[in-house]
PDB file of C-alpha atoms in Angstrom:
ATOM      1  CA  MET Y   1      -0.737  -9.566 -59.849  1.00 51.00           C
ATOM      2  CA  LYS Y   2      -2.967 -10.396 -56.924  1.00 57.00           C
ATOM      3  CA  TYR Y   3      -2.443  -8.383 -53.741  1.00 55.00           C
ATOM      4  CA  LYS Y   4      -1.965 -10.474 -50.597  1.00 55.00           C
ATOM      5  CA  GLN Y   5      -3.160  -8.739 -47.475  1.00 59.00           C
ATOM      6  CA  TRP Y   6      -1.226 -11.016 -45.132  1.00 53.00           C
ATOM      7  CA  PRO Y   7       2.207 -12.245 -46.190  1.00 56.00           C
ATOM      8  CA  LYS Y   8       2.893 -15.930 -45.793  1.00 59.00           C
ATOM      9  CA  ARG Y   9       5.012 -16.550 -42.697  1.00 54.00           C
ATOM     10  CA  ASP Y  10       7.633 -19.147 -42.066  1.00 59.00           C
ATOM     11  CA  PRO Y  11       6.382 -20.771 -38.831  1.00 56.00           C
ATOM     12  CA  ILE Y  12       9.880 -21.031 -37.386  1.00 60.00           C
ATOM     13  CA  LYS Y  13      11.570 -17.742 -38.241  1.00 65.00           C
ATOM     14  CA  ASN Y  14       9.189 -14.793 -38.436  1.00 68.00           C
ATOM     15  CA  TYR Y  15       7.296 -14.906 -35.163  1.00 73.00           C
ATOM     16  CA  PHE Y  16       7.091 -16.546 -31.761  1.00 78.00           C
ATOM     17  CA  GLN Y  17       4.216 -17.665 -29.588  1.00 82.00           C
ATOM     18  CA  LEU Y  18       3.388 -16.198 -26.225  1.00 86.00           C
ATOM     19  CA  PRO Y  19       1.489 -18.598 -23.944  1.00 87.00           C
ATOM     20  CA  ASN Y  20      -2.044 -17.432 -23.083  1.00 88.00           C
ATOM     21  CA  GLU Y  21      -1.470 -18.331 -19.427  1.00 89.00           C
ATOM     22  CA  ILE Y  22       1.069 -15.509 -19.091  1.00 91.00           C
ATOM     23  CA  PHE Y  23      -1.828 -13.084 -18.659  1.00 91.00           C
ATOM     24  CA  LEU Y  24      -3.101 -14.973 -15.602  1.00 89.00           C
ATOM     25  CA  LEU Y  25       0.050 -14.228 -13.622  1.00 90.00           C
ATOM     26  CA  GLY Y  26      -0.533 -10.502 -13.193  1.00 89.00           C
ATOM     27  CA  LEU Y  27       2.847  -9.443 -14.569  1.00 92.00           C
ATOM     28  CA  SER Y  28       3.676  -5.764 -14.881  1.00 94.00           C
ATOM     29  CA  PRO Y  29       3.728  -4.415 -18.455  1.00 95.00           C
ATOM     30  CA  GLY Y  30       7.518  -4.037 -18.323  1.00 96.00           C
ATOM     31  CA  ALA Y  31       8.052  -7.628 -17.205  1.00 96.00           C
ATOM     32  CA  LEU Y  32       5.727  -8.790 -19.966  1.00 96.00           C
ATOM     33  CA  ALA Y  33       7.749  -6.823 -22.535  1.00 96.00           C
ATOM     34  CA  VAL Y  34      11.066  -8.259 -21.299  1.00 96.00           C
ATOM     35  CA  TYR Y  35       9.644 -11.796 -21.228  1.00 95.00           C
ATOM     36  CA  SER Y  36       8.319 -11.367 -24.757  1.00 94.00           C
ATOM     37  CA  TYR Y  37      11.721 -10.207 -25.998  1.00 95.00           C
ATOM     38  CA  LEU Y  38      13.464 -13.157 -24.328  1.00 95.00           C
ATOM     39  CA  LEU Y  39      10.998 -15.542 -25.990  1.00 92.00           C
ATOM     40  CA  CYS Y  40      11.683 -13.836 -29.298  1.00 90.00           C
ATOM     41  CA  CYS Y  41      15.456 -14.401 -29.038  1.00 90.00           C
ATOM     42  CA  GLU Y  42      15.500 -17.841 -27.434  1.00 90.00           C
ATOM     43  CA  ASN Y  43      16.940 -20.874 -29.169  1.00 87.00           C
ATOM     44  CA  ARG Y  44      13.874 -23.043 -29.803  1.00 84.00           C
ATOM     45  CA  ASN Y  45      15.833 -26.242 -29.079  1.00 87.00           C
ATOM     46  CA  THR Y  46      17.637 -25.281 -25.862  1.00 90.00           C
ATOM     47  CA  TYR Y  47      15.184 -22.604 -24.592  1.00 90.00           C
ATOM     48  CA  GLN Y  48      18.162 -20.351 -23.856  1.00 92.00           C
ATOM     49  CA  CYS Y  49      19.355 -16.922 -24.958  1.00 92.00           C
ATOM     50  CA  TRP Y  50      21.975 -14.450 -23.747  1.00 92.00           C
ATOM     51  CA  PRO Y  51      21.160 -10.834 -24.667  1.00 94.00           C
ATOM     52  CA  SER Y  52      22.647  -8.145 -22.448  1.00 93.00           C
ATOM     53  CA  TYR Y  53      20.537  -5.800 -20.348  1.00 94.00           C
ATOM     54  CA  ARG Y  54      21.431  -3.040 -22.788  1.00 95.00           C
ATOM     55  CA  THR Y  55      20.296  -5.077 -25.806  1.00 95.00           C
ATOM     56  CA  ILE Y  56      16.998  -5.945 -24.146  1.00 96.00           C
ATOM     57  CA  GLY Y  57      16.592  -2.316 -23.102  1.00 96.00           C
ATOM     58  CA  ARG Y  58      17.098  -1.044 -26.643  1.00 96.00           C
ATOM     59  CA  ALA Y  59      14.516  -3.500 -27.956  1.00 95.00           C
ATOM     60  CA  VAL Y  60      11.820  -2.684 -25.376  1.00 95.00           C
ATOM     61  CA  LYS Y  61      12.750   1.002 -24.882  1.00 96.00           C
ATOM     62  CA  MET Y  62      13.908   0.733 -21.248  1.00 96.00           C
ATOM     63  CA  SER Y  63      17.098   1.491 -19.369  1.00 96.00           C
ATOM     64  CA  ALA Y  64      19.415  -1.345 -18.345  1.00 94.00           C
ATOM     65  CA  ASN Y  65      18.503  -0.848 -14.661  1.00 96.00           C
ATOM     66  CA  THR Y  66      14.802  -1.109 -15.444  1.00 96.00           C
ATOM     67  CA  VAL Y  67      15.413  -4.276 -17.445  1.00 96.00           C
ATOM     68  CA  ARG Y  68      17.350  -5.700 -14.476  1.00 96.00           C
ATOM     69  CA  LYS Y  69      14.343  -5.009 -12.216  1.00 96.00           C
ATOM     70  CA  TYR Y  70      11.983  -6.833 -14.567  1.00 97.00           C
ATOM     71  CA  VAL Y  71      14.381  -9.755 -15.002  1.00 96.00           C
ATOM     72  CA  CYS Y  72      14.343 -10.147 -11.208  1.00 95.00           C
ATOM     73  CA  GLU Y  73      10.528 -10.125 -11.285  1.00 95.00           C
ATOM     74  CA  LEU Y  74      10.519 -12.844 -13.946  1.00 95.00           C
ATOM     75  CA  GLU Y  75      12.950 -14.921 -11.888  1.00 94.00           C
ATOM     76  CA  GLU Y  76      10.770 -14.576  -8.788  1.00 93.00           C
ATOM     77  CA  ARG Y  77       7.778 -15.764 -10.793  1.00 92.00           C
ATOM     78  CA  GLN Y  78       9.870 -18.729 -12.030  1.00 92.00           C
ATOM     79  CA  LEU Y  79       9.327 -17.845 -15.685  1.00 93.00           C
ATOM     80  CA  ILE Y  80      13.066 -17.686 -16.332  1.00 94.00           C
ATOM     81  CA  SER Y  81      16.303 -18.690 -14.674  1.00 93.00           C
ATOM     82  CA  THR Y  82      19.606 -16.906 -15.161  1.00 94.00           C
ATOM     83  CA  GLU Y  83      23.245 -17.950 -14.982  1.00 92.00           C
ATOM     84  CA  SER Y  84      26.323 -15.764 -15.078  1.00 89.00           C
ATOM     85  CA  THR Y  85      28.727 -16.274 -17.964  1.00 87.00           C
ATOM     86  CA  THR Y  86      32.344 -15.291 -18.486  1.00 86.00           C
ATOM     87  CA  VAL Y  87      34.110 -13.998 -21.556  1.00 84.00           C
ATOM     88  CA  THR Y  88      37.824 -14.334 -22.275  1.00 86.00           C
ATOM     89  CA  THR Y  89      39.281 -11.202 -23.850  1.00 84.00           C
ATOM     90  CA  ARG Y  90      42.019 -11.137 -26.482  1.00 88.00           C
ATOM     91  CA  ASP Y  91      44.494 -10.437 -23.684  1.00 88.00           C
ATOM     92  CA  GLY Y  92      43.479 -13.681 -21.985  1.00 85.00           C
ATOM     93  CA  LEU Y  93      41.619 -11.953 -19.128  1.00 85.00           C
ATOM     94  CA  LYS Y  94      38.327 -13.361 -17.935  1.00 88.00           C
ATOM     95  CA  ARG Y  95      35.471 -10.862 -17.718  1.00 84.00           C
ATOM     96  CA  ASN Y  96      31.826 -11.103 -16.800  1.00 85.00           C
ATOM     97  CA  GLY Y  97      29.629 -11.792 -19.808  1.00 82.00           C
ATOM     98  CA  SER Y  98      25.906 -11.442 -20.361  1.00 85.00           C
ATOM     99  CA  LEU Y  99      23.497 -13.534 -18.378  1.00 90.00           C
ATOM    100  CA  LEU Y 100      22.382 -16.834 -19.850  1.00 93.00           C
ATOM    101  CA  TYR Y 101      18.577 -16.867 -19.694  1.00 95.00           C
ATOM    102  CA  THR Y 102      16.697 -20.150 -19.660  1.00 93.00           C
ATOM    103  CA  ILE Y 103      12.983 -19.943 -20.373  1.00 92.00           C
ATOM    104  CA  ARG Y 104      11.221 -22.271 -17.946  1.00 92.00           C
ATOM    105  CA  PRO Y 105       7.937 -24.103 -18.602  1.00 90.00           C
ATOM    106  CA  ILE Y 106       4.922 -21.871 -17.959  1.00 89.00           C
ATOM    107  CA  GLN Y 107       3.266 -24.579 -15.862  1.00 89.00           C
ATOM    108  CA  LEU Y 108       5.894 -24.171 -13.111  1.00 88.00           C
ATOM    109  CA  ALA Y 109       5.112 -20.469 -12.839  1.00 88.00           C
ATOM    110  CA  LEU Y 110       1.369 -21.149 -12.777  1.00 89.00           C
ATOM    111  CA  ASP Y 111       1.753 -23.760 -10.029  1.00 89.00           C
ATOM    112  CA  GLN Y 112       3.772 -21.345  -7.893  1.00 88.00           C
ATOM    113  CA  PHE Y 113       1.266 -18.543  -8.522  1.00 88.00           C
ATOM    114  CA  TYR Y 114      -1.681 -20.719  -7.477  1.00 90.00           C
ATOM    115  CA  GLU Y 115       0.171 -21.915  -4.360  1.00 91.00           C
ATOM    116  CA  GLN Y 116       0.825 -18.294  -3.365  1.00 88.00           C
ATOM    117  CA  GLN Y 117      -2.835 -17.422  -3.876  1.00 90.00           C
ATOM    118  CA  LEU Y 118      -3.935 -20.380  -1.734  1.00 93.00           C
ATOM    119  CA  ALA Y 119      -1.489 -19.367   1.002  1.00 93.00           C
ATOM    120  CA  GLN Y 120      -2.872 -15.821   0.943  1.00 92.00           C
ATOM    121  CA  MET Y 121      -6.435 -17.147   1.180  1.00 93.00           C
ATOM    122  CA  ASP Y 122      -5.447 -19.364   4.126  1.00 92.00           C
ATOM    123  CA  ALA Y 123      -3.869 -16.370   5.868  1.00 93.00           C
ATOM    124  CA  VAL Y 124      -7.003 -14.260   5.339  1.00 92.00           C
ATOM    125  CA  ALA Y 125      -9.218 -17.088   6.640  1.00 93.00           C
ATOM    126  CA  GLU Y 126      -6.990 -17.466   9.706  1.00 93.00           C
ATOM    127  CA  ARG Y 127      -7.167 -13.708  10.406  1.00 93.00           C
ATOM    128  CA  GLN Y 128     -10.957 -13.813  10.136  1.00 92.00           C
ATOM    129  CA  ARG Y 129     -11.124 -16.782  12.499  1.00 92.00           C
ATOM    130  CA  VAL Y 130      -8.925 -15.025  15.063  1.00 90.00           C
ATOM    131  CA  ALA Y 131     -11.011 -11.841  14.753  1.00 89.00           C
ATOM    132  CA  GLN Y 132     -14.177 -13.836  15.440  1.00 89.00           C
ATOM    133  CA  VAL Y 133     -12.621 -15.516  18.488  1.00 86.00           C
ATOM    134  CA  LEU Y 134     -11.467 -12.144  19.836  1.00 86.00           C
ATOM    135  CA  ALA Y 135     -14.921 -10.655  19.201  1.00 84.00           C
ATOM    136  CA  LEU Y 136     -16.554 -13.519  21.140  1.00 81.00           C
ATOM    137  CA  ARG Y 137     -14.134 -13.050  24.030  1.00 80.00           C
ATOM    138  CA  SER Y 138     -14.733  -9.318  24.190  1.00 77.00           C
ATOM    139  CA  ASP Y 139     -18.520  -9.940  24.145  1.00 73.00           C
ATOM    140  CA  LYS Y 140     -18.156 -12.373  27.084  1.00 73.00           C
ATOM    141  CA  CYS Y 141     -16.041  -9.864  29.016  1.00 73.00           C
ATOM    142  CA  ASP Y 142     -18.552  -7.074  28.370  1.00 69.00           C
ATOM    143  CA  SER Y 143     -21.526  -9.196  29.525  1.00 69.00           C
ATOM    144  CA  ALA Y 144     -19.763 -10.355  32.705  1.00 60.00           C
TER     145      ALA Y 144
END
């Protein structure tokens, strides 16, 4: 029997792909871990999943509060969107359920990231311009 170093993988079931562009966004390691787990559990047709904070935390070895913090970071970066869900108990009572996560296209997050960087560069350029104007004024006042 011939030994196979790498087992043959079913392209749909055994792994998921992480976009290369995710590393351009400067995410924290925790946010990257949470995002990776959400990609792992998402439905490939609807781009949605609904694990609880506790489930995500068990998978990535974090507390539920830490997961919540990283989910907020991912929402701010527009990598995911979340919706609240409700669950009806056996008694007929409605309770809060897990969040419904929708994985958004990476291009939207990249566009927002680049717009923020351009805005920061514009702000720095404006500060430099104002500093130069103030320096010229103070030079004129000193020479007069």
